[in-house]
Amino acid sequence: MQDNTYIVVMAGGIGSRFWPYSRNNRPKQFLDILGTGRSLLQMTFDRFNKVAPAEMFYVVTNKHYLELVKEQLPEIPENQILTEPLRRNTATCVAYATYKIAKSNPEAKVIVTPADHLIVQEDKFREKIDIALVACQEGNKLITIGIKPNRPETGYGYIQYISKPGDQVKKVKTFTEKPNLKLAKTFLESGDFVWNSGMFVWKAQSAIAAFETYMPEVAEVFEDGLAFYGTEEEESYIKKAYSLVKNISIDYGIMEKSDKVFMVLGDFGWSDLGSWMSLHENRKKDQSNNVIEANAILYDTQNSYIKVDSKKLVVVQGLDNYLINESENVLLICKLDAEKKFRTFVNDAKNKGEDYV
């Protein structure tokens, strides 16, 4: 276990690209998407519990998911489940947790992680986290875990790094959040870019210094909250604080601007499980590259994902690159790689009734 090491789990998203399986009342981080008997949130806890004990965890989530977090992670003290009154993206989420942790332990080191990622090689993962924890103690380094790209993905941030032989911690040259396809292809071809995994390692004081420099309005709000953290007034103060700050990611707000960003390469089998397509890549497939989680008979069908309650027989013919999912009261049939359409799907379904989202 690492002394002074805290884990901040970001668990407030709604997982709209996994709709209709993921719903507003139970988003994907609370689902056993991989069939392991543990939700993605619980798998994240299990992974980091080998780095730090439960009393060093903070979970930041939407206020509507407090009971779900308590139910799934009873090991974590309730006062360390931080509830957000509004969705204000990752910069606000990270600031809230960091300032609260720093109040109780100014020497804290913080690992920030999403709640819904897949890590295949967990021993190697912990080795890389340990490297980052040691490195972050020097100066005000902000360390991100980078992933070697295998396609020109436009949904991730890209990190260009300075490569020196033997360096396990590499200086970041540029940090570009979600480029267009042409730029993503250029990054992939250059060979000196990696994906931003969304996992960060730093001293709490380093993060606070970065907020003060690049997001002073956020720093001021959460600095003013120091008198309220851990008191009965915390909830009402946070409600006010969230109404004062912008909706912006930590990537845009700090990582793109700072000259203190470093990268540790995370070659441990990673997926952000951000869409049905990414889940398809990580599930067992038949000889026609189909993922079948259903009582199904398939004809002339390939590269597809069929997930339907096993009480129904599903007969499919002539599909290529399709998703068929029936969850509760919604049946969705669409192209498997249509993840950019999901915001439209969900908005239009909401117009039909709140029960559909």
CSV table of C-alpha atoms in Angstrom, one decimal:
chain,number,residue,atom,x,y,z
A,1,MET,CA,0.0,0.0,0.0
A,2,GLN,CA,1.2,3.5,-0.8
A,3,ASP,CA,1.3,6.1,2.1
A,4,ASN,CA,-0.7,9.2,1.5
A,5,THR,CA,-2.1,7.8,-1.7
A,6,TYR,CA,-5.8,8.6,-2.4
A,7,ILE,CA,-8.0,7.2,-5.1
A,8,VAL,CA,-10.6,9.5,-6.7
A,9,VAL,CA,-13.2,7.6,-8.8
A,10,MET,CA,-15.3,9.6,-11.2
A,11,ALA,CA,-18.6,7.9,-11.3
A,12,GLY,CA,-21.2,10.5,-12.4
A,13,GLY,CA,-21.7,9.8,-16.1
A,14,ILE,CA,-24.9,8.6,-17.7
A,15,GLY,CA,-23.3,6.3,-20.3
A,16,SER,CA,-25.6,7.4,-23.1
A,17,ARG,CA,-23.6,5.5,-25.8
A,18,PHE,CA,-24.7,2.3,-24.0
A,19,TRP,CA,-28.4,3.2,-24.2
A,20,PRO,CA,-30.8,1.5,-23.8
A,21,TYR,CA,-28.9,-1.0,-21.6
A,22,SER,CA,-27.5,2.0,-19.7
A,23,ARG,CA,-30.3,4.2,-18.3
A,24,ASN,CA,-30.4,7.5,-16.3
A,25,ASN,CA,-31.5,5.6,-13.2
A,26,ARG,CA,-28.7,3.0,-13.5
A,27,PRO,CA,-25.9,4.0,-15.9
A,28,LYS,CA,-23.2,1.7,-17.2
A,29,GLN,CA,-20.7,2.1,-14.3
A,30,PHE,CA,-23.3,0.3,-12.1
A,31,LEU,CA,-23.9,-2.6,-14.6
A,32,ASP,CA,-22.1,-5.9,-14.8
A,33,ILE,CA,-21.4,-5.3,-18.5
A,34,LEU,CA,-18.6,-7.8,-18.7
A,35,GLY,CA,-20.5,-10.7,-17.0
A,36,THR,CA,-18.0,-11.0,-14.2
A,37,GLY,CA,-20.5,-10.7,-11.3
A,38,ARG,CA,-19.1,-7.2,-10.5
A,39,SER,CA,-20.2,-3.9,-11.9
A,40,LEU,CA,-17.6,-1.7,-13.7
A,41,LEU,CA,-17.5,0.5,-10.6
A,42,GLN,CA,-16.9,-2.5,-8.4
A,43,MET,CA,-14.2,-3.7,-10.7
A,44,THR,CA,-12.5,-0.3,-10.5
A,45,PHE,CA,-12.6,-0.5,-6.7
A,46,ASP,CA,-11.2,-4.0,-6.7
A,47,ARG,CA,-8.3,-2.9,-9.0
A,48,PHE,CA,-7.3,0.1,-7.0
A,49,ASN,CA,-7.9,-1.5,-3.6
A,50,LYS,CA,-4.6,-3.3,-4.2
A,51,VAL,CA,-3.0,0.2,-4.4
A,52,ALA,CA,-4.7,1.9,-1.4
A,53,PRO,CA,-7.2,0.8,1.3
A,54,ALA,CA,-10.9,1.5,1.1
A,55,GLU,CA,-10.6,4.4,3.6
A,56,MET,CA,-8.4,6.3,1.0
A,57,PHE,CA,-11.1,6.2,-1.7
A,58,TYR,CA,-13.3,9.1,-2.7
A,59,VAL,CA,-16.1,8.5,-5.2
A,60,VAL,CA,-17.5,11.5,-7.0
A,61,THR,CA,-21.0,10.9,-8.4
A,62,ASN,CA,-24.3,12.6,-9.3
A,63,LYS,CA,-26.6,13.1,-6.3
A,64,HIS,CA,-29.1,10.6,-7.8
A,65,TYR,CA,-26.6,7.8,-7.6
A,66,LEU,CA,-25.6,8.1,-3.9
A,67,GLU,CA,-27.7,5.0,-2.9
A,68,LEU,CA,-26.3,3.0,-5.8
A,69,VAL,CA,-22.7,3.7,-4.8
A,70,LYS,CA,-23.5,2.9,-1.2
A,71,GLU,CA,-25.1,-0.4,-2.2
A,72,GLN,CA,-22.2,-1.4,-4.5
A,73,LEU,CA,-19.3,-0.1,-2.4
A,74,PRO,CA,-20.3,-0.5,1.2
A,75,GLU,CA,-16.5,-0.5,2.1
A,76,ILE,CA,-16.2,3.2,1.4
A,77,PRO,CA,-17.1,5.6,4.2
A,78,GLU,CA,-20.3,7.5,3.2
A,79,ASN,CA,-18.6,10.9,3.9
A,80,GLN,CA,-16.2,10.0,1.1
A,81,ILE,CA,-18.9,9.6,-1.5
A,82,LEU,CA,-19.1,13.1,-2.9
A,83,THR,CA,-22.4,14.0,-4.6
A,84,GLU,CA,-22.6,16.5,-7.4
A,85,PRO,CA,-25.8,18.6,-7.6
A,86,LEU,CA,-25.2,19.3,-11.3
A,87,ARG,CA,-23.2,17.8,-14.1
A,88,ARG,CA,-20.2,20.0,-14.6
A,89,ASN,CA,-17.7,17.7,-16.3
A,90,THR,CA,-14.3,16.4,-15.0
A,91,ALA,CA,-12.5,19.7,-14.0
A,92,THR,CA,-15.1,20.5,-11.4
A,93,CYS,CA,-15.3,16.8,-10.2
A,94,VAL,CA,-11.5,16.7,-9.8
A,95,ALA,CA,-11.3,20.1,-8.1
A,96,TYR,CA,-14.0,19.1,-5.5
A,97,ALA,CA,-12.3,15.9,-4.5
A,98,THR,CA,-8.8,17.4,-4.6
A,99,TYR,CA,-9.5,20.4,-2.4
A,100,LYS,CA,-11.4,18.2,0.1
A,101,ILE,CA,-8.6,15.7,0.3
A,102,ALA,CA,-5.9,18.4,0.6
A,103,LYS,CA,-7.8,19.9,3.6
A,104,SER,CA,-7.4,16.6,5.6
A,105,ASN,CA,-4.0,15.7,4.2
A,106,PRO,CA,-1.8,18.4,2.5
A,107,GLU,CA,0.8,15.8,1.6
A,108,ALA,CA,-1.7,13.7,-0.3
A,109,LYS,CA,-0.9,12.0,-3.7
A,110,VAL,CA,-4.0,11.5,-5.8
A,111,ILE,CA,-4.9,9.0,-8.5
A,112,VAL,CA,-7.9,10.1,-10.6
A,113,THR,CA,-9.7,7.4,-12.5
A,114,PRO,CA,-13.0,6.9,-14.4
A,115,ALA,CA,-15.3,4.3,-13.0
A,116,ASP,CA,-15.9,2.3,-16.2
A,117,HIS,CA,-12.7,1.2,-17.8
A,118,LEU,CA,-11.3,-2.2,-18.6
A,119,ILE,CA,-7.8,-3.2,-17.6
A,120,VAL,CA,-6.7,-6.6,-18.7
A,121,GLN,CA,-3.2,-7.0,-17.2
A,122,GLU,CA,-3.7,-5.7,-13.7
A,123,ASP,CA,-0.2,-6.5,-12.4
A,124,LYS,CA,1.4,-4.5,-15.1
A,125,PHE,CA,-1.1,-1.8,-14.5
A,126,ARG,CA,-0.1,-1.5,-10.9
A,127,GLU,CA,3.6,-1.3,-11.9
A,128,LYS,CA,2.8,1.7,-14.1
A,129,ILE,CA,0.8,3.4,-11.4
A,130,ASP,CA,3.7,2.9,-9.0
A,131,ILE,CA,6.1,4.5,-11.5
A,132,ALA,CA,3.7,7.5,-11.7
A,133,LEU,CA,3.3,7.8,-7.9
A,134,VAL,CA,7.1,8.0,-7.5
A,135,ALA,CA,7.5,10.5,-10.3
A,136,CYS,CA,4.7,12.8,-9.3
A,137,GLN,CA,6.6,13.7,-6.1
A,138,GLU,CA,9.2,15.7,-8.0
A,139,GLY,CA,8.2,19.2,-8.7
A,140,ASN,CA,4.6,19.9,-9.7
A,141,LYS,CA,4.3,17.1,-12.3
A,142,LEU,CA,0.9,16.3,-13.6
A,143,ILE,CA,1.1,12.7,-14.9
A,144,THR,CA,-1.3,11.1,-17.3
A,145,ILE,CA,-1.4,7.4,-18.3
A,146,GLY,CA,-1.1,7.2,-22.1
A,147,ILE,CA,-2.3,4.3,-24.3
A,148,LYS,CA,-0.7,3.4,-27.7
A,149,PRO,CA,-3.3,4.0,-30.4
A,150,ASN,CA,-4.4,1.4,-32.8
A,151,ARG,CA,-6.8,3.4,-34.9
A,152,PRO,CA,-7.5,7.1,-35.7
A,153,GLU,CA,-10.1,7.6,-32.8
A,154,THR,CA,-11.7,11.0,-32.6
A,155,GLY,CA,-13.3,10.4,-29.2
A,156,TYR,CA,-10.1,10.5,-27.2
A,157,GLY,CA,-7.5,13.2,-26.3
A,158,TYR,CA,-4.0,12.7,-27.8
A,159,ILE,CA,-0.7,13.2,-26.1
A,160,GLN,CA,2.5,14.0,-28.1
A,161,TYR,CA,5.5,13.2,-26.0
A,162,ILE,CA,9.3,13.6,-26.1
A,163,SER,CA,10.8,10.2,-26.4
A,164,LYS,CA,14.2,9.6,-24.7
A,165,PRO,CA,15.4,6.0,-24.5
A,166,GLY,CA,15.0,4.6,-21.1
A,167,ASP,CA,12.7,7.3,-19.8
A,168,GLN,CA,9.7,5.7,-18.1
A,169,VAL,CA,8.2,9.1,-17.4
A,170,LYS,CA,8.1,11.1,-20.7
A,171,LYS,CA,7.7,14.9,-21.0
A,172,VAL,CA,4.5,15.8,-22.8
A,173,LYS,CA,5.0,18.2,-25.7
A,174,THR,CA,1.4,18.8,-26.7
A,175,PHE,CA,-2.0,17.6,-25.4
A,176,THR,CA,-4.9,17.8,-27.9
A,177,GLU,CA,-8.4,17.0,-26.8
A,178,LYS,CA,-10.6,15.0,-29.3
A,179,PRO,CA,-9.2,16.0,-32.8
A,180,ASN,CA,-11.1,15.6,-36.1
A,181,LEU,CA,-10.5,12.5,-38.2
A,182,LYS,CA,-7.9,14.0,-40.5
A,183,LEU,CA,-5.8,15.2,-37.5
A,184,ALA,CA,-6.3,11.8,-35.7
A,185,LYS,CA,-4.9,10.0,-38.8
A,186,THR,CA,-1.9,12.3,-38.8
A,187,PHE,CA,-1.3,11.6,-35.1
A,188,LEU,CA,-1.5,7.9,-35.6
A,189,GLU,CA,0.9,7.9,-38.6
A,190,SER,CA,3.5,10.1,-36.7
A,191,GLY,CA,4.1,7.4,-34.1
A,192,ASP,CA,4.8,9.8,-31.3
A,193,PHE,CA,1.3,10.3,-30.0
A,194,VAL,CA,-0.7,8.2,-27.5
A,195,TRP,CA,-4.3,8.3,-26.3
A,196,ASN,CA,-5.1,10.0,-23.0
A,197,SER,CA,-6.7,7.3,-20.9
A,198,GLY,CA,-8.4,9.8,-18.5
A,199,MET,CA,-6.3,8.5,-15.6
A,200,PHE,CA,-4.1,11.0,-13.8
A,201,VAL,CA,-1.5,10.9,-10.9
A,202,TRP,CA,-0.3,13.9,-9.0
A,203,LYS,CA,0.2,15.5,-5.7
A,204,ALA,CA,-2.9,17.3,-4.4
A,205,GLN,CA,-0.8,20.5,-4.1
A,206,SER,CA,0.4,20.1,-7.7
A,207,ALA,CA,-3.2,19.9,-9.0
A,208,ILE,CA,-4.2,22.9,-6.8
A,209,ALA,CA,-1.3,24.9,-8.2
A,210,ALA,CA,-2.6,24.0,-11.7
A,211,PHE,CA,-6.1,25.1,-10.9
A,212,GLU,CA,-4.8,28.4,-9.5
A,213,THR,CA,-2.8,29.0,-12.7
A,214,TYR,CA,-5.2,27.8,-15.4
A,215,MET,CA,-8.6,27.8,-13.9
A,216,PRO,CA,-8.5,30.5,-11.2
A,217,GLU,CA,-12.2,30.9,-11.0
A,218,VAL,CA,-12.6,27.2,-10.1
A,219,ALA,CA,-9.7,27.4,-7.6
A,220,GLU,CA,-11.3,30.4,-5.9
A,221,VAL,CA,-14.7,28.6,-5.5
A,222,PHE,CA,-13.2,25.4,-4.0
A,223,GLU,CA,-10.7,27.3,-1.9
A,224,ASP,CA,-13.6,29.2,-0.4
A,225,GLY,CA,-15.2,25.9,0.4
A,226,LEU,CA,-12.3,24.7,2.7
A,227,ALA,CA,-14.2,26.0,5.7
A,228,PHE,CA,-17.2,23.9,4.9
A,229,TYR,CA,-15.7,20.5,3.8
A,230,GLY,CA,-16.5,17.9,6.5
A,231,THR,CA,-19.2,20.0,8.1
A,232,GLU,CA,-23.0,20.0,7.9
A,233,GLU,CA,-22.8,23.0,5.5
A,234,GLU,CA,-20.8,21.2,2.9
A,235,GLU,CA,-23.8,20.1,0.8
A,236,SER,CA,-25.3,23.5,0.6
A,237,TYR,CA,-21.9,25.1,-0.2
A,238,ILE,CA,-21.3,22.6,-3.0
A,239,LYS,CA,-24.7,23.3,-4.5
A,240,LYS,CA,-23.7,26.9,-4.7
A,241,ALA,CA,-20.2,26.2,-5.9
A,242,TYR,CA,-21.5,24.0,-8.8
A,243,SER,CA,-23.8,26.9,-9.9
A,244,LEU,CA,-20.8,29.2,-10.2
A,245,VAL,CA,-18.4,27.1,-12.4
A,246,LYS,CA,-18.3,26.3,-16.1
A,247,ASN,CA,-18.9,22.8,-17.6
A,248,ILE,CA,-15.4,22.0,-18.8
A,249,SER,CA,-13.1,18.9,-18.8
A,250,ILE,CA,-9.8,18.7,-16.9
A,251,ASP,CA,-8.3,18.0,-20.3
A,252,TYR,CA,-9.4,21.4,-21.8
A,253,GLY,CA,-9.1,23.3,-18.6
A,254,ILE,CA,-5.6,22.2,-17.5
A,255,MET,CA,-3.9,19.4,-19.4
A,256,GLU,CA,-3.8,21.3,-22.8
A,257,LYS,CA,-2.3,24.4,-21.2
A,258,SER,CA,0.2,23.2,-18.6
A,259,ASP,CA,3.9,22.8,-19.2
A,260,LYS,CA,4.2,20.3,-16.3
A,261,VAL,CA,2.4,17.4,-17.9
A,262,PHE,CA,4.2,14.1,-18.1
A,263,MET,CA,3.1,10.7,-19.4
A,264,VAL,CA,3.6,7.0,-18.4
A,265,LEU,CA,2.9,4.6,-21.2
A,266,GLY,CA,0.1,2.2,-20.1
A,267,ASP,CA,0.7,-1.0,-22.1
A,268,PHE,CA,-1.6,-3.2,-20.0
A,269,GLY,CA,-4.6,-4.0,-22.1
A,270,TRP,CA,-6.9,-1.0,-21.8
A,271,SER,CA,-10.4,0.0,-23.1
A,272,ASP,CA,-12.6,2.8,-22.0
A,273,LEU,CA,-15.7,0.6,-22.8
A,274,GLY,CA,-17.2,3.8,-24.1
A,275,SER,CA,-19.6,2.3,-26.7
A,276,TRP,CA,-21.2,-0.9,-27.9
A,277,MET,CA,-18.4,-1.0,-30.5
A,278,SER,CA,-15.7,-0.9,-27.9
A,279,LEU,CA,-17.5,-3.6,-25.9
A,280,HIS,CA,-17.8,-5.7,-29.0
A,281,GLU,CA,-14.0,-5.5,-29.4
A,282,ASN,CA,-13.5,-6.9,-25.9
A,283,ARG,CA,-16.2,-9.7,-25.8
A,284,LYS,CA,-15.9,-13.3,-27.0
A,285,LYS,CA,-17.1,-13.6,-30.6
A,286,ASP,CA,-18.3,-16.4,-32.8
A,287,GLN,CA,-16.6,-17.4,-36.1
A,288,SER,CA,-18.4,-14.6,-37.9
A,289,ASN,CA,-17.2,-12.0,-35.5
A,290,ASN,CA,-20.6,-11.7,-33.8
A,291,VAL,CA,-21.1,-11.2,-30.0
A,292,ILE,CA,-24.2,-13.1,-29.0
A,293,GLU,CA,-25.8,-12.5,-25.6
A,294,ALA,CA,-29.1,-14.0,-26.5
A,295,ASN,CA,-31.0,-17.1,-27.4
A,296,ALA,CA,-30.4,-16.5,-31.1
A,297,ILE,CA,-30.3,-18.2,-34.5
A,298,LEU,CA,-28.2,-16.3,-37.0
A,299,TYR,CA,-28.0,-16.6,-40.8
A,300,ASP,CA,-25.6,-14.7,-43.1
A,301,THR,CA,-24.8,-12.3,-40.2
A,302,GLN,CA,-21.4,-11.0,-39.2
A,303,ASN,CA,-19.6,-8.3,-37.2
A,304,SER,CA,-22.7,-7.7,-35.1
A,305,TYR,CA,-23.8,-7.5,-31.4
A,306,ILE,CA,-27.0,-9.2,-30.3
A,307,LYS,CA,-28.0,-8.7,-26.7
A,308,VAL,CA,-31.6,-9.7,-25.9
A,309,ASP,CA,-33.2,-11.4,-22.9
A,310,SER,CA,-32.7,-15.2,-23.2
A,311,LYS,CA,-36.5,-15.8,-22.7
A,312,LYS,CA,-37.0,-14.7,-26.3
A,313,LEU,CA,-35.8,-16.5,-29.4
A,314,VAL,CA,-34.1,-14.0,-31.8
A,315,VAL,CA,-33.8,-14.9,-35.4
A,316,VAL,CA,-31.5,-12.7,-37.5
A,317,GLN,CA,-30.7,-12.9,-41.2
A,318,GLY,CA,-28.5,-10.8,-43.5
A,319,LEU,CA,-27.0,-8.3,-41.1
A,320,ASP,CA,-23.4,-6.9,-41.1
A,321,ASN,CA,-22.2,-4.4,-38.5
A,322,TYR,CA,-25.5,-4.2,-36.6
A,323,LEU,CA,-26.5,-3.8,-32.9
A,324,ILE,CA,-29.7,-5.4,-31.7
A,325,ASN,CA,-30.4,-4.7,-28.0
A,326,GLU,CA,-33.6,-5.0,-26.1
A,327,SER,CA,-33.5,-3.6,-22.6
A,328,GLU,CA,-36.6,-3.2,-20.5
A,329,ASN,CA,-39.1,-1.2,-22.6
A,330,VAL,CA,-36.8,-0.3,-25.6
A,331,LEU,CA,-35.7,-2.3,-28.6
A,332,LEU,CA,-32.8,-0.7,-30.5
A,333,ILE,CA,-31.6,-1.8,-33.9
A,334,CYS,CA,-28.9,0.3,-35.5
A,335,LYS,CA,-25.4,0.1,-37.0
A,336,LEU,CA,-22.9,-1.1,-34.5
A,337,ASP,CA,-20.5,1.8,-35.2
A,338,ALA,CA,-23.2,4.5,-35.0
A,339,GLU,CA,-22.1,5.8,-31.7
A,340,LYS,CA,-22.2,9.4,-32.8
A,341,LYS,CA,-25.9,8.9,-33.4
A,342,PHE,CA,-26.7,7.9,-29.8
A,343,ARG,CA,-27.1,11.4,-28.5
A,344,THR,CA,-29.9,11.9,-31.1
A,345,PHE,CA,-31.4,8.5,-30.2
A,346,VAL,CA,-31.6,9.3,-26.6
A,347,ASN,CA,-32.9,12.8,-27.1
A,348,ASP,CA,-35.7,11.6,-29.4
A,349,ALA,CA,-36.5,8.7,-27.1
A,350,LYS,CA,-36.8,11.2,-24.2
A,351,ASN,CA,-39.4,13.2,-26.3
A,352,LYS,CA,-41.4,9.9,-26.3
A,353,GLY,CA,-41.3,9.7,-22.5
A,354,GLU,CA,-38.9,9.8,-19.6
A,355,ASP,CA,-39.4,6.1,-19.1
A,356,TYR,CA,-37.5,5.3,-22.2
A,357,VAL,CA,-34.2,6.9,-21.0
